[in-house]
Coordinates of C-alpha atoms in Angstrom, one line a residue:
Chain A
M510 CA 108.1 151.9 104.1
R511 CA 107.8 148.6 102.8
D512 CA 108.5 145.7 105.3
F513 CA 109.4 143.0 103.8
E514 CA 111.1 141.0 105.8
G515 CA 108.0 141.3 108.3
A516 CA 106.6 139.9 105.6
K517 CA 108.1 137.3 104.7
K518 CA 107.8 135.7 107.9
L519 CA 104.2 135.3 107.6
F520 CA 104.9 133.0 105.4
K521 CA 107.2 130.0 107.4
D522 CA 106.1 127.0 107.1
T523 CA 104.3 126.9 110.7
I524 CA 101.0 125.7 110.4
D525 CA 98.8 128.2 113.1
T526 CA 95.2 127.3 113.1
K527 CA 94.9 131.1 114.7
Y528 CA 94.7 132.1 111.1
Y529 CA 92.2 129.9 108.8
F530 CA 92.0 130.9 105.0
D531 CA 88.5 129.4 104.1
S532 CA 88.9 128.8 100.6
V533 CA 86.3 126.6 99.5
S534 CA 87.6 123.5 100.1
A535 CA 89.1 123.9 103.0
E536 CA 85.7 125.3 103.5
V537 CA 83.8 122.0 103.1
G538 CA 86.5 119.2 104.3
K539 CA 86.5 121.4 107.4
N540 CA 82.1 121.0 107.6
K541 CA 82.0 117.6 106.6
I542 CA 84.5 116.1 108.7
L543 CA 82.4 117.8 111.8
E544 CA 79.5 116.7 110.5
A545 CA 80.7 113.2 110.9
I546 CA 82.3 113.5 114.3
K547 CA 79.0 114.7 115.9
E548 CA 76.9 112.3 114.1
K549 CA 78.6 109.4 113.9
N550 CA 78.3 107.5 111.7
A551 CA 81.3 106.4 110.3
P552 CA 83.8 104.9 112.5
L553 CA 85.6 106.0 109.5
I554 CA 86.6 108.9 108.1
F555 CA 89.5 109.9 105.4
V556 CA 90.9 113.2 104.3
I557 CA 92.7 113.3 100.9
A558 CA 94.6 115.3 99.9
D559 CA 98.4 116.1 97.5
P560 CA 100.8 116.8 99.9
G561 CA 101.0 120.9 100.7
E562 CA 97.1 120.7 100.1
G563 CA 96.4 121.3 104.2
K564 CA 95.3 118.1 105.2
S565 CA 97.9 118.7 108.5
Y566 CA 96.6 121.6 109.2
I567 CA 92.8 120.7 108.3
L568 CA 93.3 117.8 110.9
K569 CA 94.6 120.7 113.8
L570 CA 91.9 123.1 113.2
T571 CA 89.1 120.3 113.8
N572 CA 91.3 119.3 117.1
E573 CA 91.5 122.8 118.0
Q574 CA 87.2 122.9 117.6
I575 CA 85.9 119.8 118.9
K576 CA 88.3 119.3 121.6
D577 CA 87.1 121.3 124.3
E578 CA 84.4 119.6 123.5
Q579 CA 85.1 115.7 123.8
L580 CA 88.1 114.2 123.6
T581 CA 90.7 113.4 121.4
I582 CA 93.3 111.8 120.9
F583 CA 96.3 113.8 117.2
I584 CA 99.0 111.4 116.7
D585 CA 101.1 113.4 113.4
H586 CA 103.7 110.9 113.6
P587 CA 103.1 107.1 112.5
F588 CA 104.0 104.1 114.5
F589 CA 106.3 101.1 114.5
D590 CA 104.0 98.9 116.6
K591 CA 100.3 98.3 116.4
R592 CA 101.4 98.3 120.4
D593 CA 101.7 101.8 120.0
I594 CA 98.9 102.4 119.3
L595 CA 97.1 101.1 122.5
K596 CA 99.4 102.7 124.3
M597 CA 99.0 106.7 123.5
L598 CA 95.0 105.4 124.0
Y599 CA 96.3 103.6 127.4
E600 CA 98.4 107.1 128.5
A601 CA 95.1 109.4 126.8
K602 CA 92.8 108.4 129.3
G603 CA 95.7 108.0 132.0
K604 CA 95.4 104.1 132.4
F605 CA 98.7 101.9 133.0
F606 CA 99.6 100.1 129.7
D607 CA 101.2 97.0 130.9
P608 CA 103.5 95.5 127.5
S609 CA 103.2 92.0 129.1
V610 CA 99.5 91.8 129.1
N611 CA 98.0 90.1 125.7
F612 CA 97.6 92.2 123.0
N613 CA 93.6 90.8 122.4
T614 CA 92.9 92.0 126.2
L615 CA 95.2 94.9 126.2
K616 CA 92.7 95.9 123.3
E617 CA 88.7 94.7 125.5
E618 CA 90.2 96.3 128.2
I619 CA 90.7 100.2 126.4
A620 CA 87.3 99.4 124.0
K621 CA 85.7 99.2 128.0
E622 CA 87.2 102.7 128.9
Y623 CA 85.8 104.6 126.0
K624 CA 82.6 103.3 125.5
D625 CA 80.9 105.7 127.3
I626 CA 83.2 108.5 126.5
N627 CA 82.4 110.6 123.2
H628 CA 86.0 111.3 121.0
T629 CA 87.9 110.7 117.7
I630 CA 91.6 110.0 116.9
F631 CA 93.1 112.1 114.7
L632 CA 95.9 110.4 112.3
D633 CA 98.0 112.3 110.0
E634 CA 99.8 110.6 107.7
A635 CA 98.1 107.5 107.6
Q636 CA 99.5 106.6 104.0
L637 CA 102.7 105.1 106.1
L638 CA 100.7 102.8 108.1
N639 CA 101.7 99.1 107.4
D640 CA 99.2 97.0 106.6
E641 CA 99.4 95.1 110.7
Q642 CA 98.7 99.0 111.0
M643 CA 95.8 98.9 109.2
E644 CA 93.9 95.9 110.5
L645 CA 94.5 97.1 114.0
I646 CA 92.6 100.8 113.3
R647 CA 90.2 98.3 111.1
I648 CA 89.6 95.8 114.0
L649 CA 89.0 98.8 116.5
S650 CA 86.9 100.9 114.3
D651 CA 85.3 97.6 114.5
T652 CA 84.0 97.8 117.9
K653 CA 82.2 101.7 117.2
V654 CA 83.6 102.5 119.9
F655 CA 86.0 104.3 118.2
Q656 CA 86.0 107.3 115.6
F657 CA 88.9 108.0 113.3
V658 CA 90.4 111.1 110.9
L659 CA 92.9 110.0 108.7
A660 CA 95.0 111.8 106.6
M661 CA 96.7 110.8 104.0
H662 CA 98.5 111.0 100.6
K663 CA 96.0 111.0 97.8
E664 CA 97.6 108.7 95.8
E665 CA 98.4 105.7 98.8
G666 CA 95.5 106.7 100.0
L667 CA 93.3 106.1 96.7
A668 CA 94.9 102.6 97.2
I669 CA 94.4 102.1 101.0
L670 CA 91.1 102.8 100.0
Q671 CA 90.6 100.2 97.8
K672 CA 92.3 98.1 100.4
K673 CA 90.0 95.0 102.4
H674 CA 90.8 96.4 105.2
F675 CA 88.9 98.9 104.3
K676 CA 86.5 97.9 101.3
S677 CA 83.3 97.8 102.8
R678 CA 83.8 100.2 105.3
T679 CA 81.1 102.7 106.3
K680 CA 83.4 105.6 105.7
V681 CA 83.6 109.3 104.8
I682 CA 85.6 110.6 102.3
V683 CA 87.3 114.6 102.1
Y684 CA 89.3 115.4 99.1
L685 CA 91.1 118.9 99.1
Q686 CA 91.5 120.8 96.3
S687 CA 94.0 122.7 95.7
L688 CA 93.7 126.9 95.9
T689 CA 91.9 128.3 92.5
N690 CA 93.7 131.7 91.7
D691 CA 91.3 133.7 93.2
E692 CA 91.8 131.7 96.5
I693 CA 95.5 132.5 95.8
E694 CA 95.1 136.4 95.6
R695 CA 92.5 136.1 97.7
Y696 CA 95.1 134.4 100.4
I697 CA 97.9 136.6 100.2
K698 CA 96.2 140.0 100.4
D699 CA 94.0 139.0 104.1
T700 CA 97.4 137.4 105.0
L701 CA 99.5 140.6 104.6
L702 CA 96.1 142.9 105.3
L703 CA 94.9 141.7 108.5
N704 CA 99.3 141.9 109.5
G705 CA 99.6 144.9 108.9
Y706 CA 101.6 145.0 105.6
G707 CA 98.6 146.0 103.8
D708 CA 100.8 148.6 101.7
I709 CA 102.5 145.2 100.1
G710 CA 99.3 143.5 99.6
V711 CA 98.9 146.0 96.7
M712 CA 101.8 144.9 94.8
F713 CA 100.0 141.5 93.8
K714 CA 98.3 142.6 90.6
K715 CA 96.4 139.6 89.2
K716 CA 98.2 138.7 86.4
Y717 CA 101.7 138.7 89.3
V718 CA 98.3 136.4 90.9
K719 CA 98.3 134.0 88.0
I720 CA 101.8 133.0 87.0
I721 CA 102.1 132.8 91.2
G722 CA 99.3 130.5 90.9
K723 CA 101.2 128.6 87.6
Y724 CA 104.8 127.9 89.3
T725 CA 102.8 126.9 92.4
N726 CA 99.7 124.9 90.9
G727 CA 97.7 126.5 93.4
N728 CA 99.9 124.2 96.0
F729 CA 98.8 125.4 99.5
R730 CA 102.0 124.7 101.2
M731 CA 104.0 125.6 97.9
I732 CA 102.5 129.3 98.1
K733 CA 103.8 130.0 101.1
K734 CA 107.2 128.9 100.3
F735 CA 107.1 131.0 96.9
L736 CA 105.9 134.1 99.1
Y737 CA 108.5 133.6 102.0
A738 CA 111.6 133.5 99.1
L739 CA 110.0 136.3 97.2
F740 CA 109.9 138.2 99.8
G741 CA 113.7 137.4 101.2
L742 CA 114.4 138.6 97.5
L743 CA 112.5 141.7 97.9
S744 CA 114.6 141.8 101.3
H745 CA 117.6 141.7 100.2
A746 CA 116.4 143.7 96.7
K747 CA 115.8 146.6 99.2
Q748 CA 118.4 146.7 100.8
T749 CA 121.2 146.4 98.4
G750 CA 119.1 149.4 96.9
L751 CA 118.3 147.7 93.6
V752 CA 115.1 149.7 93.1
K753 CA 114.3 147.2 89.9
Y754 CA 113.7 144.2 91.9
Q755 CA 112.0 146.1 95.0
K756 CA 109.1 145.7 93.2
I757 CA 106.8 142.9 91.9
N758 CA 107.9 142.3 88.1
K759 CA 107.8 138.8 86.0
C760 CA 111.5 139.1 86.3
L761 CA 111.3 138.6 90.0
L762 CA 108.8 136.1 90.3
V763 CA 111.1 133.2 87.9
M764 CA 113.8 134.7 89.9
T765 CA 111.8 132.4 92.6
A766 CA 111.0 129.3 91.1
L767 CA 113.9 129.6 90.4
D768 CA 115.3 129.3 93.9
I769 CA 112.9 127.5 95.7
G770 CA 113.2 125.0 92.1
L771 CA 110.1 125.6 90.4
I772 CA 111.9 126.1 86.8
D773 CA 114.4 123.3 86.1
D774 CA 116.7 125.9 83.7
K775 CA 119.3 122.9 83.5
Chain B
M1369 CA 119.9 136.5 101.8
I1370 CA 123.8 136.5 100.3
S1371 CA 124.3 138.9 97.4
S1372 CA 126.4 137.0 95.1
R1373 CA 123.1 134.7 95.3
F1374 CA 121.1 137.1 94.2
E1375 CA 123.0 137.8 91.2
E1376 CA 123.6 134.0 90.4
L1377 CA 119.2 134.5 90.1
Q1378 CA 119.5 137.5 87.9
K1379 CA 121.5 135.7 85.3
R1380 CA 120.5 132.0 85.7
C1381 CA 116.7 134.5 85.3
K1382 CA 118.2 136.0 82.0
K1383 CA 119.8 132.5 80.6
Y1384 CA 115.8 131.7 81.0
Y1385 CA 114.4 134.1 79.5
R1386 CA 116.5 133.8 76.5
K1387 CA 116.4 129.5 76.5
R1388 CA 112.5 131.0 76.3
I1389 CA 113.2 133.6 73.8
I1390 CA 114.8 130.6 71.7
K1391 CA 112.8 128.1 72.1
L1392 CA 109.8 130.7 71.0
I1393 CA 111.5 131.7 67.6
S1394 CA 112.2 128.5 66.7
F1395 CA 108.5 127.1 67.3
I1396 CA 107.9 130.4 64.9
I1397 CA 110.4 129.6 62.0
L1398 CA 108.9 125.6 62.5
F1399 CA 105.9 127.0 62.5
L1400 CA 106.7 128.9 59.1
I1401 CA 108.4 125.9 57.9
L1402 CA 105.1 123.6 58.5
V1403 CA 102.7 126.8 56.6
G1404 CA 104.8 126.5 54.7
I1405 CA 105.2 123.2 53.7
I1406 CA 101.0 123.3 53.4
L1407 CA 101.3 125.6 51.1
Y1408 CA 103.1 124.8 48.8
F1409 CA 101.4 120.6 48.7
S1410 CA 98.1 122.5 48.5
F1411 CA 99.2 125.0 45.8
I1412 CA 100.9 121.2 43.8
K1413 CA 97.1 119.7 44.4
T1414 CA 95.8 123.2 42.7
D1415 CA 98.6 123.0 39.8
K1416 CA 97.9 120.0 39.2
I1417 CA 94.1 120.2 39.3
K1418 CA 93.8 122.4 37.1
T1419 CA 96.2 120.8 35.4
I1420 CA 93.8 117.6 34.7
E1421 CA 90.9 120.4 33.8
K1422 CA 92.8 121.8 31.3
N1423 CA 93.7 118.2 30.3
I1424 CA 90.0 117.6 29.9
T1425 CA 89.0 120.5 28.0
I1426 CA 91.4 119.5 25.3
S1427 CA 90.6 115.8 25.5
I1428 CA 87.5 116.5 25.0
K1429 CA 87.9 118.8 22.4
K1430 CA 89.5 116.0 20.8
T1431 CA 86.6 113.9 21.0
S1432 CA 83.7 116.2 20.1
T1433 CA 87.0 116.3 16.6
L1434 CA 86.6 112.7 16.3
N1435 CA 82.4 112.7 16.9
L1436 CA 82.2 115.3 14.2
K1437 CA 85.1 112.5 11.8
P1438 CA 83.1 108.8 12.5
V1439 CA 84.6 105.9 10.2
V1440 CA 81.3 104.8 8.8
E1441 CA 81.4 101.6 6.0
L1442 CA 78.5 99.2 4.3
E1443 CA 78.5 95.8 6.5
E1444 CA 77.3 94.7 2.8
P1445 CA 76.7 96.1 -0.4
S1446 CA 74.2 94.6 -1.1
I1447 CA 72.1 94.9 1.6
K1448 CA 68.5 94.6 0.3
V1449 CA 66.6 98.2 0.8
K1450 CA 63.1 98.8 -0.7
K1451 CA 61.6 101.6 -1.0
N1452 CA 59.2 101.4 1.4
D1453 CA 61.3 99.6 3.5
K1454 CA 62.7 102.0 6.3
K1455 CA 63.1 100.3 8.7
I1456 CA 66.7 99.2 8.6
S1457 CA 68.3 99.4 12.6
K1458 CA 71.4 101.1 12.5
D1459 CA 72.9 98.8 14.3
K1460 CA 73.2 97.5 11.2
I1461 CA 74.7 100.1 8.9
I1462 CA 77.2 100.8 10.9
K1463 CA 80.0 98.3 11.3
K1464 CA 82.9 100.6 12.8
K1465 CA 82.6 103.6 14.8
A1466 CA 85.0 106.5 15.2
K1467 CA 88.4 105.3 17.2
P1468 CA 90.0 107.6 19.0
I1469 CA 92.6 108.9 17.1
S1470 CA 95.7 111.1 18.6
I1471 CA 96.0 114.3 17.9
K1472 CA 98.8 115.6 19.0
Q1473 CA 98.0 119.5 20.5
S1474 CA 100.6 120.9 18.2
E1475 CA 98.0 119.6 15.7
I1476 CA 95.3 120.6 16.6
K1477 CA 96.7 124.1 16.5
K1478 CA 97.5 124.1 12.9
K1479 CA 93.5 125.8 12.3
P1480 CA 93.6 125.0 8.4
I1481 CA 94.6 121.4 8.6
L1482 CA 92.3 120.7 11.6
K1483 CA 89.8 123.3 9.5
L1484 CA 89.7 121.1 6.5
I1485 CA 89.5 118.0 9.0
V1486 CA 86.5 119.2 9.9
E1487 CA 85.1 120.4 7.3
K1488 CA 86.3 117.2 5.5
A1489 CA 83.9 115.2 8.6
N1490 CA 81.1 117.3 8.1
K1491 CA 80.0 117.2 4.6
E1492 CA 80.5 112.9 5.0
T1493 CA 78.8 112.8 8.3
I1494 CA 75.7 115.2 6.9
L1495 CA 75.8 112.5 3.8
L1496 CA 75.4 110.0 6.2
K1497 CA 72.8 111.9 7.9
N1498 CA 71.2 112.3 4.7
Y1499 CA 71.3 109.2 4.1
N1500 CA 69.9 108.0 7.5
I1501 CA 67.4 109.7 6.2
N1502 CA 65.4 109.5 3.5
K1503 CA 67.2 106.2 2.7
D1504 CA 66.7 106.5 -1.7
F1505 CA 68.4 107.4 -4.9
S1506 CA 69.6 110.9 -4.3
S1507 CA 71.3 110.7 -1.0
S1508 CA 72.7 107.0 -1.8
I1509 CA 75.0 108.2 -5.6
K1510 CA 75.6 111.4 -3.4
L1511 CA 77.4 109.1 -1.0
A1512 CA 79.1 107.1 -4.0
E1513 CA 80.3 110.6 -5.8
Y1514 CA 81.4 111.8 -2.4
Y1515 CA 83.2 108.9 -1.9
L1516 CA 84.9 108.9 -5.6
N1517 CA 85.6 112.9 -5.5
H1518 CA 88.4 111.9 -1.9
K1519 CA 89.7 108.7 -4.2
K1520 CA 87.6 105.9 -2.0
Y1521 CA 87.4 103.7 -4.7
N1522 CA 86.0 101.1 -3.2
K1523 CA 83.5 103.2 -0.7
A1524 CA 82.3 104.6 -3.9
L1525 CA 81.6 101.0 -5.6
N1526 CA 79.2 99.7 -2.9
W1527 CA 77.8 102.5 -2.3
A1528 CA 77.1 103.1 -6.3
K1529 CA 76.2 99.3 -6.1
N1530 CA 73.3 101.0 -3.5
A1531 CA 71.8 103.3 -5.6
N1532 CA 71.4 101.1 -7.8
K1533 CA 69.3 99.0 -6.3
F1534 CA 67.0 102.3 -5.9
D1535 CA 67.0 102.5 -9.9
A1536 CA 69.1 100.7 -11.5
T1537 CA 68.1 102.6 -14.7
R1538 CA 69.2 105.9 -14.2
A1539 CA 73.4 106.9 -15.6
E1540 CA 75.0 107.8 -12.3
S1541 CA 75.3 105.2 -11.1
W1542 CA 77.1 103.3 -12.7
I1543 CA 79.0 106.0 -14.4
V1544 CA 80.3 106.3 -11.4
Y1545 CA 80.9 102.5 -10.5
A1546 CA 83.0 102.6 -14.4
K1547 CA 84.4 105.5 -12.2
A1548 CA 85.8 104.0 -9.7
E1549 CA 86.5 100.1 -11.7
F1550 CA 88.3 102.4 -14.1
S1551 CA 90.6 104.4 -11.0
L1552 CA 90.9 100.3 -9.0
G1553 CA 92.9 99.5 -12.3
K1554 CA 89.7 97.7 -13.7
K1555 CA 89.4 99.0 -16.7
D1556 CA 87.2 95.8 -18.3
D1557 CA 85.1 95.9 -15.5
A1558 CA 84.6 99.8 -16.4
I1559 CA 83.7 99.3 -19.9
K1560 CA 82.1 96.5 -19.6
S1561 CA 79.2 98.1 -16.7
L1562 CA 79.1 100.6 -18.7
Q1563 CA 78.3 98.4 -22.2
T1564 CA 76.3 96.8 -19.9
Y1565 CA 73.4 100.0 -19.3
L1566 CA 74.0 101.3 -22.2
H1567 CA 73.5 98.3 -23.9
T1568 CA 69.3 98.9 -23.1
F1569 CA 69.2 102.3 -21.6
Y1570 CA 70.2 105.7 -23.4
S1571 CA 73.7 108.0 -21.6
K1572 CA 74.8 111.2 -22.8
K1573 CA 77.7 110.7 -20.1
A1574 CA 78.0 107.5 -20.1
A1575 CA 78.5 107.2 -23.9
M1576 CA 81.6 109.4 -23.4
L1577 CA 83.2 107.8 -20.2
L1578 CA 82.8 104.5 -22.6
E1579 CA 84.6 106.2 -26.1
K1580 CA 87.3 107.7 -23.3
Y1581 CA 87.9 104.1 -22.2
K1582 CA 87.9 102.9 -24.8
T1583 CA 90.0 105.4 -26.2
E1584 CA 92.7 104.9 -23.7
E1585 CA 93.2 101.2 -24.7

């Protein structure tokens, strides 16, 4: 008996670094980041991709892989004031942050604290930072003490890179790409097989994977969302005894795309 | 998942496919219309080319007919042509070349008339060619006789005078001259010319003609 409800849970939109899907783009990107961190050849590392193409995933995965070897700070939300980042750096080092102290003094003190420590600061959604905060990151990176890994949306990220803060700075840029149809097929089948749903995995013929790729444009997050919705429909069909919809067909894929708004039928 | 949601999705899916089929059919119809238009215009183009080709063929036919019938006039009937001097340029002799005459298609189809014109044109051309090659009394008098027979009296006069320049002793040129003058209503001139000839030479034909003209007085 096919357990569509169980398979559905595998594609919930959460980041689980225990299961890493080694797409070519992700693998190349991850290795490039690790190499730059190890060699410390650039204080600024930019990870640029469209939303849902795995920036956060790559950042978390890299953080997981190096956090035992060095000090890492992972900031997954933007901060409102430039002092916030200093506060986080102070707290990560176990130091008391005194907001009444002059900003420059705070900056010099924290630079001294981090000078001899191997560390990396991961900053997700960095496209949300304002000019003042960007300038602070630039100043901190110029001290050659701090190393930043910034994940940004493609459109905004490319514009930020053109700004005076970063244009002339030494930096490493990692571009993540969407998945190819072969990679989508491998991702679906591997995920299902590894979790004991091989019988469901065989239902995904190449022609259906191609349709999924067409609707999702190979976007990793969208693929997961699509599969989550698809298994929801399959599960419902099974529960209500609709035999026609208990196996994957073109109509069911269209229904899924309509359900998550990938097809505009208005 | 609520059943109503599933049913709604089913309906939307069917509607979506219906729309796609309509789009596809519309596209095919448009494509066929476009192909039809292209074929129609290409057919018209081909047809036009064929018509043009046909016209060209007809015009070629017309031109060939006309070429066979040039209107030739001597520039001066009193060209001084010596027997030995055969270097008279073609330009001097031919004053006018054939002008294109519009012949209707229906006229072309009338074969007997066409044949006649062709024959006529052929004889005249041959005689002219003959004259251009030989430039002697014989070729000149033949042209004079030809024009006389075809009631082109002025031309006949000119060619008779021309023949006379080659050999004034022969009666033929005088006779043609007199006949042409007579036909043009210049009876006195005709009699006078015959009398002039018979005054120095003798020709039975010329004498009989003179008698004839005199009796008609």
